[in-house]
Tab-separated table of C-alpha atoms and ligand atoms in Angstrom:
chain	number	residue	atom	x	y	z
A	1	MET	CA	6.801	53.877	-11.310
A	2	THR	CA	8.692	52.089	-14.931
A	3	THR	CA	6.601	48.313	-15.077
A	4	HIS	CA	10.088	47.064	-14.797
A	5	ASP	CA	9.670	48.167	-11.272
A	6	ALA	CA	6.858	45.458	-10.798
A	7	PRO	CA	7.110	42.656	-9.658
A	8	ILE	CA	6.404	40.497	-11.960
A	9	LEU	CA	5.678	36.910	-10.984
A	10	VAL	CA	6.761	33.894	-12.650
A	11	GLY	CA	6.919	29.633	-12.683
A	12	THR	CA	3.329	29.848	-11.033
A	13	PRO	CA	1.148	27.315	-12.412
A	14	GLU	CA	-0.650	29.518	-13.912
A	15	PHE	CA	2.600	31.760	-15.761
A	16	LYS	CA	3.348	27.596	-16.593
A	17	ALA	CA	-0.138	27.307	-17.772
A	18	ASP	CA	-0.067	29.931	-20.225
A	19	ALA	CA	4.303	29.940	-20.835
A	20	HIS	CA	4.303	30.890	-24.009
A	21	ALA	CA	1.801	34.897	-24.478
A	22	ARG	CA	3.145	35.440	-21.723
A	23	TYR	CA	6.407	35.244	-22.456
A	24	ALA	CA	5.156	36.863	-25.513
A	25	ALA	CA	3.975	39.581	-23.150
A	26	LEU	CA	6.620	40.497	-21.845
A	27	ARG	CA	8.984	40.583	-24.865
A	28	GLU	CA	6.437	43.281	-25.859
A	29	ARG	CA	7.300	45.346	-23.142
A	30	GLY	CA	11.199	45.012	-22.985
A	31	PRO	CA	14.370	42.531	-23.407
A	32	ILE	CA	14.850	42.331	-19.492
A	33	HIS	CA	12.615	42.623	-16.654
A	34	ARG	CA	12.558	41.931	-12.899
A	35	VAL	CA	11.052	39.682	-11.664
A	36	ARG	CA	9.714	37.188	-8.741
A	37	SER	CA	10.324	33.432	-9.165
A	38	ALA	CA	7.865	31.048	-7.466
A	39	ASP	CA	10.006	30.768	-4.579
A	40	GLY	CA	10.197	34.058	-4.077
A	41	SER	CA	13.779	34.697	-5.216
A	42	ALA	CA	13.974	38.287	-7.302
A	43	LEU	CA	15.980	38.044	-10.008
A	44	TRP	CA	16.632	39.367	-13.710
A	45	LEU	CA	14.992	37.677	-15.970
A	46	VAL	CA	16.367	37.985	-20.256
A	47	VAL	CA	13.635	37.294	-23.007
A	48	ASP	CA	15.340	38.673	-25.829
A	49	HIS	CA	17.170	36.436	-27.738
A	50	GLU	CA	19.807	39.114	-28.731
A	51	LEU	CA	20.219	40.373	-25.268
A	52	ALA	CA	20.594	36.040	-23.924
A	53	ARG	CA	23.307	35.657	-26.042
A	54	GLU	CA	25.062	38.772	-24.741
A	55	ALA	CA	23.501	37.445	-20.939
A	56	LEU	CA	25.041	33.554	-21.853
A	57	ALA	CA	28.584	34.083	-23.100
A	58	HIS	CA	29.144	38.049	-20.837
A	59	PRO	CA	32.086	37.584	-18.937
A	60	LYS	CA	30.769	39.753	-15.942
A	61	LEU	CA	27.854	37.152	-15.525
A	62	SER	CA	29.670	34.642	-12.960
A	63	LYS	CA	28.118	31.485	-13.354
A	64	ASP	CA	29.867	30.107	-9.566
A	65	PRO	CA	27.535	30.934	-6.854
A	66	GLU	CA	29.518	30.040	-4.104
A	67	PRO	CA	30.656	34.306	-2.816
A	68	PHE	CA	26.678	35.094	-3.299
A	69	ALA	CA	26.299	31.315	-1.460
A	70	GLU	CA	25.272	32.832	2.178
A	71	ARG	CA	23.273	35.668	1.054
A	72	LEU	CA	21.044	33.302	-0.924
A	73	ARG	CA	19.906	30.460	2.406
A	74	ALA	CA	19.813	33.534	4.292
A	75	ALA	CA	17.042	35.039	1.485
A	76	GLY	CA	15.816	31.129	1.714
A	77	GLN	CA	16.895	30.707	-2.429
A	78	HIS	CA	15.789	28.220	-5.042
A	79	ILE	CA	19.854	25.800	-4.353
A	80	MET	CA	18.320	24.829	-8.222
A	81	LEU	CA	17.855	28.140	-9.464
A	82	ALA	CA	21.028	29.486	-7.386
A	83	GLY	CA	22.624	26.046	-9.535
A	84	SER	CA	24.036	25.344	-6.021
A	85	GLY	CA	23.064	22.173	-6.224
A	86	PHE	CA	25.779	20.129	-6.956
A	87	GLY	CA	29.276	21.219	-6.582
A	88	GLY	CA	32.764	21.194	-8.312
A	89	ASN	CA	31.710	20.850	-12.401
A	90	MET	CA	32.322	22.889	-14.964
A	91	LEU	CA	28.483	24.102	-15.112
A	92	THR	CA	28.760	26.397	-11.926
A	93	ALA	CA	32.510	27.323	-12.165
A	94	ASP	CA	34.143	30.671	-14.051
A	95	PRO	CA	37.113	30.644	-16.152
A	96	PRO	CA	39.748	28.560	-15.745
A	97	GLU	CA	38.745	26.126	-13.643
A	98	HIS	CA	35.277	25.416	-15.990
A	99	THR	CA	37.740	25.976	-19.089
A	100	ARG	CA	39.839	22.499	-17.304
A	101	LEU	CA	37.041	21.084	-16.216
A	102	ARG	CA	35.476	20.638	-19.584
A	103	ARG	CA	38.171	20.097	-21.194
A	104	LEU	CA	38.630	17.043	-18.871
A	105	VAL	CA	34.927	15.675	-19.881
A	106	SER	CA	35.312	16.745	-22.960
A	107	ARG	CA	38.067	14.181	-23.771
A	108	ALA	CA	35.615	10.923	-22.352
A	109	PHE	CA	31.844	12.515	-23.248
A	110	THR	CA	33.131	12.267	-27.220
A	111	ALA	CA	30.970	13.094	-30.095
A	112	GLY	CA	31.211	9.493	-30.606
A	113	ALA	CA	30.779	8.046	-27.730
A	114	ALA	CA	27.274	9.474	-28.276
A	115	GLU	CA	26.547	7.646	-31.476
A	116	ARG	CA	27.843	5.177	-31.105
A	117	LEU	CA	24.623	4.396	-28.515
A	118	ALA	CA	22.621	5.399	-31.805
A	119	PRO	CA	21.353	1.028	-32.323
A	120	TRP	CA	21.352	0.828	-28.441
A	121	ILE	CA	18.228	3.576	-28.322
A	122	GLU	CA	16.872	2.302	-30.940
A	123	ARG	CA	16.395	-1.026	-29.656
A	124	LEU	CA	15.184	0.583	-25.917
A	125	SER	CA	12.804	2.465	-27.933
A	126	HIS	CA	11.543	-0.910	-29.123
A	127	ARG	CA	11.903	-2.096	-25.780
A	128	LEU	CA	9.942	0.317	-23.916
A	129	LEU	CA	6.942	0.028	-26.834
A	130	ASP	CA	6.444	-3.431	-27.045
A	131	ASP	CA	4.959	-3.112	-23.492
A	132	VAL	CA	2.202	-0.612	-24.849
A	133	ALA	CA	1.873	-1.344	-28.079
A	134	ALA	CA	-0.647	-4.025	-28.066
A	135	ALA	CA	-2.486	-1.610	-25.459
A	136	GLY	CA	-4.707	1.082	-27.722
A	137	SER	CA	-3.712	3.599	-24.930
A	138	ALA	CA	-0.546	4.650	-22.883
A	139	ASP	CA	0.842	7.631	-20.555
A	140	LEU	CA	3.836	8.555	-22.349
A	141	VAL	CA	5.844	10.189	-20.194
A	142	ALA	CA	5.280	7.538	-17.269
A	143	SER	CA	6.099	4.413	-19.941
A	144	PHE	CA	7.953	5.982	-22.582
A	145	THR	CA	9.802	9.765	-22.742
A	146	ARG	CA	10.311	9.234	-18.513
A	147	PRO	CA	12.252	5.637	-19.015
A	148	LEU	CA	14.360	6.214	-21.675
A	149	PRO	CA	17.134	9.291	-21.043
A	150	MET	CA	17.404	7.871	-18.007
A	151	ALA	CA	17.804	3.752	-19.500
A	152	VAL	CA	20.628	5.318	-21.777
A	153	ILE	CA	22.246	7.298	-19.268
A	154	CYS	CA	22.797	5.193	-17.077
A	155	GLU	CA	24.157	2.737	-19.569
A	156	LEU	CA	26.312	5.658	-20.524
A	157	LEU	CA	27.293	6.001	-17.003
A	158	GLY	CA	27.875	2.275	-16.868
A	159	VAL	CA	25.529	2.506	-13.975
A	160	PRO	CA	23.792	-1.467	-13.226
A	161	GLU	CA	20.507	-2.159	-14.710
A	162	GLU	CA	19.053	-2.512	-10.988
A	163	ARG	CA	19.338	0.258	-9.201
A	164	ARG	CA	18.476	2.663	-12.376
A	165	ALA	CA	15.072	3.235	-10.841
A	166	ASP	CA	16.370	4.492	-7.867
A	167	LEU	CA	18.334	7.151	-9.527
A	168	GLN	CA	14.948	8.382	-11.037
A	169	ARG	CA	13.422	8.340	-8.155
A	170	TRP	CA	16.776	9.882	-6.471
A	171	THR	CA	16.767	12.838	-9.701
A	172	ARG	CA	12.619	14.011	-9.798
A	173	GLN	CA	12.932	13.820	-6.234
A	174	GLY	CA	16.147	16.300	-6.387
A	175	MET	CA	14.567	18.077	-9.016
A	176	ASP	CA	11.909	19.328	-5.893
A	177	ASN	CA	11.832	22.871	-4.330
A	178	PRO	CA	14.197	23.073	-1.071
A	179	SER	CA	12.685	20.220	1.959
A	180	GLU	CA	12.973	16.813	4.154
A	181	GLY	CA	12.952	14.913	0.795
A	182	GLN	CA	14.550	16.488	-1.369
A	183	ARG	CA	17.891	17.074	0.241
A	184	ALA	CA	17.354	12.659	1.015
A	185	ALA	CA	17.214	12.484	-1.978
A	186	LEU	CA	20.295	14.941	-3.183
A	187	SER	CA	22.060	12.812	-0.789
A	188	ALA	CA	20.958	9.410	-1.608
A	189	LEU	CA	22.048	10.322	-4.463
A	190	ASN	CA	25.026	11.556	-3.771
A	191	ALA	CA	26.313	8.635	-1.797
A	192	TYR	CA	25.069	5.857	-4.568
A	193	LEU	CA	27.290	7.936	-6.952
A	194	ARG	CA	30.136	8.258	-4.844
A	195	GLY	CA	30.366	3.959	-4.549
A	196	LEU	CA	29.400	3.354	-7.540
A	197	LEU	CA	33.216	5.761	-8.638
A	198	ASP	CA	35.327	3.410	-5.213
A	199	ASP	CA	33.568	-0.073	-7.741
A	200	LYS	CA	34.682	1.903	-10.804
A	201	ARG	CA	38.844	2.592	-9.100
A	202	ARG	CA	38.665	-0.972	-8.415
A	203	ALA	CA	37.138	-2.473	-10.951
A	204	PRO	CA	37.647	-0.527	-14.972
A	205	ALA	CA	34.535	-1.294	-17.415
A	206	ASP	CA	33.802	0.469	-20.716
A	207	ASP	CA	31.977	2.937	-19.024
A	208	LEU	CA	32.274	6.868	-19.234
A	209	LEU	CA	32.984	6.554	-15.533
A	210	SER	CA	35.820	4.662	-15.478
A	211	GLN	CA	37.115	6.692	-18.920
A	212	LEU	CA	36.476	9.713	-16.596
A	213	ILE	CA	38.622	8.149	-13.813
A	214	ARG	CA	41.207	7.659	-16.361
A	215	VAL	CA	41.559	10.746	-18.187
A	216	ARG	CA	44.446	13.192	-18.094
A	217	ASP	CA	45.786	15.649	-20.178
A	218	ASP	CA	48.935	16.239	-21.700
A	219	ASP	CA	50.449	18.785	-18.304
A	220	HIS	CA	49.307	14.836	-16.445
A	221	ASP	CA	46.512	17.050	-14.687
A	222	ARG	CA	43.398	14.509	-13.646
A	223	LEU	CA	39.395	15.443	-11.886
A	224	SER	CA	39.748	15.192	-8.322
A	225	GLY	CA	38.065	13.005	-6.155
A	226	THR	CA	35.256	15.975	-5.452
A	227	GLU	CA	34.824	16.819	-8.989
A	228	LEU	CA	34.417	12.856	-10.313
A	229	LEU	CA	31.071	13.223	-8.422
A	230	GLY	CA	30.329	16.214	-9.156
A	231	THR	CA	30.499	15.860	-13.153
A	232	THR	CA	28.597	12.505	-12.955
A	233	VAL	CA	26.165	14.311	-10.021
A	234	LEU	CA	25.606	16.613	-13.514
A	235	LEU	CA	25.588	14.322	-16.143
A	236	VAL	CA	22.674	12.392	-14.107
A	237	VAL	CA	20.594	15.498	-13.779
A	238	ALA	CA	21.753	17.301	-16.309
A	239	GLY	CA	21.307	14.135	-19.058
A	240	HIS	CA	18.065	13.268	-17.475
A	241	GLU	CA	15.506	16.349	-17.337
A	242	THR	CA	16.563	18.275	-19.852
A	243	THR	CA	16.350	14.743	-22.482
A	244	VAL	CA	12.498	13.805	-20.632
A	245	ASN	CA	11.101	17.559	-21.355
A	246	LEU	CA	12.617	17.671	-24.771
A	247	LEU	CA	10.462	14.451	-25.677
A	248	GLY	CA	8.010	14.930	-23.883
A	249	ASN	CA	7.696	18.407	-25.676
A	250	ALA	CA	8.608	16.924	-29.158
A	251	VAL	CA	5.607	14.302	-28.693
A	252	ALA	CA	2.972	17.414	-27.554
A	253	ALA	CA	3.878	18.806	-30.104
A	254	LEU	CA	3.458	16.465	-32.796
A	255	LEU	CA	-0.095	15.665	-31.118
A	256	SER	CA	-0.949	18.809	-31.666
A	257	HIS	CA	-0.381	19.023	-35.198
A	258	PRO	CA	-1.485	15.620	-36.355
A	259	GLU	CA	-0.894	16.687	-39.586
A	260	GLN	CA	3.175	17.374	-39.320
A	261	ALA	CA	3.442	13.947	-37.872
A	262	ALA	CA	1.564	12.206	-40.322
A	263	TYR	CA	4.948	14.155	-42.868
A	264	LEU	CA	7.741	12.934	-40.377
A	265	ARG	CA	6.053	8.799	-40.426
A	266	ALA	CA	6.542	9.547	-43.962
A	267	ARG	CA	9.666	10.611	-43.834
A	268	PRO	CA	11.687	9.952	-41.231
A	269	GLU	CA	15.100	10.839	-42.806
A	270	ARG	CA	13.503	13.946	-41.788
A	271	VAL	CA	13.457	13.472	-37.618
A	272	PRO	CA	16.152	15.051	-37.234
A	273	ALA	CA	15.726	18.942	-38.234
A	274	ALA	CA	11.993	18.715	-37.011
A	275	VAL	CA	13.917	17.882	-33.257
A	276	GLU	CA	15.908	21.696	-34.276
A	277	GLU	CA	12.261	23.068	-33.898
A	278	PHE	CA	10.690	21.073	-31.633
A	279	LEU	CA	13.733	22.678	-29.628
A	280	ARG	CA	13.157	26.132	-30.784
A	281	TYR	CA	8.873	25.697	-29.683
A	282	ASP	CA	8.520	24.557	-27.005
A	283	ALA	CA	12.978	25.154	-25.372
A	284	PRO	CA	12.974	21.909	-22.652
A	285	VAL	CA	14.674	24.537	-20.430
A	286	GLU	CA	13.202	27.410	-18.935
A	287	THR	CA	15.824	29.416	-18.050
A	288	THR	CA	18.864	28.879	-16.647
A	289	PRO	CA	20.617	28.159	-13.070
A	290	ALA	CA	21.011	31.694	-12.453
A	291	ARG	CA	23.756	33.925	-12.850
A	292	PHE	CA	25.602	36.621	-10.725
A	293	ALA	CA	27.231	39.878	-11.741
A	294	THR	CA	30.043	40.606	-10.102
A	295	GLU	CA	30.384	44.048	-11.184
A	296	ASP	CA	27.228	46.867	-11.374
A	297	LEU	CA	26.617	46.131	-15.504
A	298	ASP	CA	24.249	47.848	-17.581
A	299	LEU	CA	22.134	44.920	-19.855
A	300	GLY	CA	19.552	45.732	-22.521
A	301	GLY	CA	19.132	48.769	-21.142
A	302	GLN	CA	18.325	47.431	-17.546
A	303	ARG	CA	21.160	48.224	-14.410
A	304	VAL	CA	22.138	45.140	-12.822
A	305	ARG	CA	23.475	45.446	-9.415
A	306	ALA	CA	26.526	43.627	-8.542
A	307	GLY	CA	25.188	40.193	-6.784
A	308	GLN	CA	22.156	40.287	-8.582
A	309	ALA	CA	20.698	37.848	-9.836
A	310	VAL	CA	19.951	37.238	-13.699
A	311	ALA	CA	18.078	34.235	-14.888
A	312	ILE	CA	18.187	33.034	-19.371
A	313	ALA	CA	14.566	32.470	-20.849
A	314	LEU	CA	15.470	29.810	-23.086
A	315	THR	CA	11.873	28.899	-23.940
A	316	SER	CA	10.740	32.693	-24.963
A	317	ALA	CA	14.522	33.682	-26.435
A	318	SER	CA	14.039	30.900	-28.721
A	319	ARG	CA	11.064	31.214	-30.091
A	320	ALA	CA	12.367	35.057	-29.423
A	321	PHE	CA	13.904	36.047	-33.241
A	322	LEU	CA	10.812	34.815	-35.541
A	323	PRO	CA	8.114	37.723	-35.206
A	324	ALA	CA	4.842	36.639	-33.301
A	325	ASP	CA	2.362	34.639	-35.415
A	326	GLU	CA	5.249	32.754	-37.092
A	327	ALA	CA	7.217	32.020	-33.780
A	328	ALA	CA	4.443	30.615	-32.054
A	329	ARG	CA	3.816	28.344	-35.549
A	330	LEU	CA	5.176	24.712	-35.091
A	331	ASP	CA	6.597	24.159	-38.418
A	332	VAL	CA	9.143	20.870	-38.492
A	333	THR	CA	10.222	21.762	-42.221
A	334	ARG	CA	12.014	25.023	-40.818
A	335	PRO	CA	15.151	25.264	-42.923
A	336	ASP	CA	17.210	27.314	-39.476
A	337	PRO	CA	15.333	26.916	-35.756
A	338	ARG	CA	17.857	29.132	-34.648
A	339	HIS	CA	16.811	27.654	-30.791
A	340	LEU	CA	19.099	28.825	-27.458
A	341	ALA	CA	17.451	25.910	-26.078
A	342	PHE	CA	20.903	24.350	-25.173
A	343	GLY	CA	22.474	27.346	-24.340
A	344	HIS	CA	25.166	29.899	-26.086
A	345	GLY	CA	28.927	30.774	-25.230
A	346	ILE	CA	31.701	28.373	-22.749
A	347	HIS	CA	28.632	26.756	-21.553
A	348	TYR	CA	27.327	25.592	-24.510
A	349	CYS	CA	25.351	22.088	-23.770
A	350	LEU	CA	28.135	19.250	-23.935
A	351	GLY	CA	25.546	16.453	-24.029
A	352	ALA	CA	24.179	18.308	-27.382
A	353	PRO	CA	24.833	15.661	-29.574
A	354	LEU	CA	23.539	13.005	-27.301
A	355	ALA	CA	20.307	14.981	-26.703
A	356	ARG	CA	20.209	15.454	-30.588
A	357	ILE	CA	20.349	11.768	-31.059
A	358	GLU	CA	18.057	9.840	-28.725
A	359	ALA	CA	15.226	12.726	-29.267
A	360	ALA	CA	15.939	11.529	-33.503
A	361	VAL	CA	16.090	8.107	-32.683
A	362	ALA	CA	12.688	8.141	-29.819
A	363	LEU	CA	10.700	10.177	-32.315
A	364	ARG	CA	10.984	7.653	-35.436
A	365	VAL	CA	10.787	5.017	-33.709
A	366	LEU	CA	7.600	6.362	-32.185
A	367	LEU	CA	5.834	7.525	-34.624
A	368	ALA	CA	7.184	4.119	-36.626
A	369	ARG	CA	5.836	1.565	-34.077
A	370	LEU	CA	2.495	3.614	-32.730
A	371	PRO	CA	-0.046	4.497	-35.941
A	372	GLY	CA	-3.046	6.864	-35.083
A	373	LEU	CA	-1.291	8.099	-32.431
A	374	ALA	CA	-3.497	11.586	-30.312
A	375	TRP	CA	-4.334	13.273	-27.236
A	376	ALA	CA	-6.799	10.317	-25.423
A	377	ASP	CA	-9.228	13.001	-24.947
A	378	PRO	CA	-8.103	16.204	-27.572
A	379	SER	CA	-10.438	18.642	-25.443
A	380	ALA	CA	-7.899	18.051	-22.029
A	381	GLU	CA	-5.202	20.971	-21.613
A	382	VAL	CA	-1.572	19.619	-21.160
A	383	ARG	CA	-1.062	19.977	-17.381
A	384	TRP	CA	3.520	21.368	-16.785
A	385	LEU	CA	5.409	20.121	-14.384
A	386	PRO	CA	5.858	22.409	-12.015
A	387	ALA	CA	9.808	22.523	-11.760
A	388	GLY	CA	11.532	25.775	-11.803
A	389	ILE	CA	13.455	25.622	-14.416
A	390	THR	CA	12.370	22.693	-16.434
A	391	ARG	CA	9.121	22.702	-19.364
A	392	GLY	CA	7.547	19.536	-20.051
A	393	PRO	CA	3.827	18.277	-19.349
A	394	VAL	CA	3.162	16.218	-16.162
A	395	ALA	CA	1.428	13.432	-18.449
A	396	LEU	CA	0.812	12.579	-22.322
A	397	PRO	CA	-2.145	9.991	-21.765
A	398	VAL	CA	-2.514	8.763	-25.793
A	399	ARG	CA	-4.630	6.850	-27.650
A	400	PHE	CA	-3.781	5.044	-30.464
A	401	THR	CA	-4.396	1.665	-32.785
A	402	PRO	CA	-3.060	-1.094	-30.949
A	403	SER	CA	-0.574	-3.721	-32.647
A	404	GLY	CA	2.205	-6.451	-32.230
A	405	ASP	CA	4.297	-5.935	-34.763
A	406	ARG	CA	7.138	-3.723	-34.798
A	407	GLY	CA	7.052	-1.398	-37.432
B	501	HEM	C1	17.451	18.087	-24.688
B	501	HEM	C2	18.064	17.810	-23.626
B	501	HEM	C3	18.846	19.705	-23.523
B	501	HEM	C4	19.021	20.217	-22.992
B	501	HEM	C5	17.795	22.216	-23.405
B	501	HEM	C6	20.669	20.815	-22.362
B	501	HEM	C7	20.162	22.535	-21.602
B	501	HEM	C8	21.146	22.042	-21.399
B	501	HEM	C9	21.484	24.098	-21.268
B	501	HEM	C10	21.339	25.535	-21.763
B	501	HEM	C11	22.924	24.405	-20.717
B	501	HEM	C12	23.302	25.661	-20.425
B	501	HEM	C13	23.283	25.926	-19.550
B	501	HEM	C14	23.722	28.213	-18.960
B	501	HEM	O1	24.499	28.140	-19.570
B	501	HEM	O2	23.481	28.428	-17.982
B	501	HEM	C15	23.672	23.211	-20.256
B	501	HEM	C16	24.921	22.690	-19.492
B	501	HEM	C17	25.137	21.649	-19.976
B	501	HEM	N1	25.035	20.517	-20.896
B	501	HEM	FE1	22.934	20.059	-21.163
B	501	HEM	N2	20.995	19.477	-22.059
B	501	HEM	C18	20.232	18.791	-22.459
B	501	HEM	C19	20.651	17.008	-22.203
B	501	HEM	C20	22.204	17.418	-21.542
B	501	HEM	C21	22.212	16.425	-21.674
B	501	HEM	C22	22.063	13.965	-22.547
B	501	HEM	C23	23.034	15.634	-20.891
B	501	HEM	C24	24.611	15.287	-20.564
B	501	HEM	C25	24.757	13.517	-20.434
B	501	HEM	C26	24.267	17.327	-20.844
B	501	HEM	C27	25.371	17.806	-19.929
B	501	HEM	C28	25.423	19.289	-20.051
B	501	HEM	C29	26.900	19.531	-19.285
B	501	HEM	C30	27.871	18.449	-18.634
B	501	HEM	C31	26.326	21.210	-19.663
B	501	HEM	C32	27.129	21.568	-18.271
B	501	HEM	C33	28.402	22.471	-19.668
B	501	HEM	C34	28.843	23.583	-19.397
B	501	HEM	O3	29.206	24.351	-18.349
B	501	HEM	O4	30.565	24.091	-19.733
B	501	HEM	N3	23.078	17.725	-21.094
B	501	HEM	N4	22.346	21.976	-21.374
């Protein structure tokens, strides 16, 4: 039996607790492995940097799970891993549909729109920290890294404030492994967003949803009702949990490297460059949703059969361009952290400019507002979310010097 026949189990709590060492060991053995995920799905997992770039852009690896859906359902495989949690959107489409959908959405969702939100994100970061600054201790996941991205995506899309808590709950539950509750949460999310789109059609406002409804390209093409809903659900889900975990992983890294936190506190203009190192050090999308081989193909020396699923371990690939020792070292001054945290190729993250701005603003405000920031219990281990796709801490229990002032 070759190493590639071994049933490697990934995504279990044991794997999550020790993920970087396990990925490093897998990289030593080869660039791609046959694995079984925690929900029982069998798939190929790419762990190497160069092979990840090849797989992410491979024309014979399809993002559309529909032709494979029946077999996946019969095998009871994970809806999110299969990427079919929300249809009618660019993430689960191949060209030419992907090209068309991405072009239409890009017209409304620009880097400029993200930049214009920066002052608002700064005010929001302060507001969230106002609630904890005097206490001297907090769980920063509950009070900061989780509420901030949901408020930002809701502000951008135009979701009224009183419904944001519902949206947060549905999104969180929708990411769980399949269950009655998970399915109910996704249908509640769909039903609410469908109603919101109807409201915006009747009374357009100055927000992204109203723009997506209006958007047309030169051929007078526009998004259908299903595509609008699929795109909206995608923006809420992709724009939320990912950024929560970028922030969570960055704060965890800073807490474990106080000298680098001190460096950034003294040089806040270096925070945007440091965000790239946080993305390399602990990429928040641990594995991409699966792609499917449209025909037999060779990948990293392995024969991938038509219909087989391939996922790319971005958390591994983002460290893999450096030698093992160097890869495991956080260095917020690293000149070129060539991570793959936002993917690569035609599906490269559309929200990357927004995620970068959010992270830079939030981390700058956090460092300024909470002097003396440290783990509440330095000997406690970080607990990682059990989610299949994302990687981030369950909680960030911290202490700091209490203050009532704004930094
Ligand atoms: C740190 C935060 C984020 C990370 C790490 C991240 C990561 C990714 C990755 C890896 C992909 C490609 C998946 C694949 O190829 O299978 C992707 C696609 C996408 N992301 Fe993000 N994302 C983040 C934030 C956001 C935000 C804030 C938004 C929007 C508000 C967003 C919207 C999208 C969309 C629409 C796609 C699909 C692009 C396409 O299929 O052409 N993401 N993201």
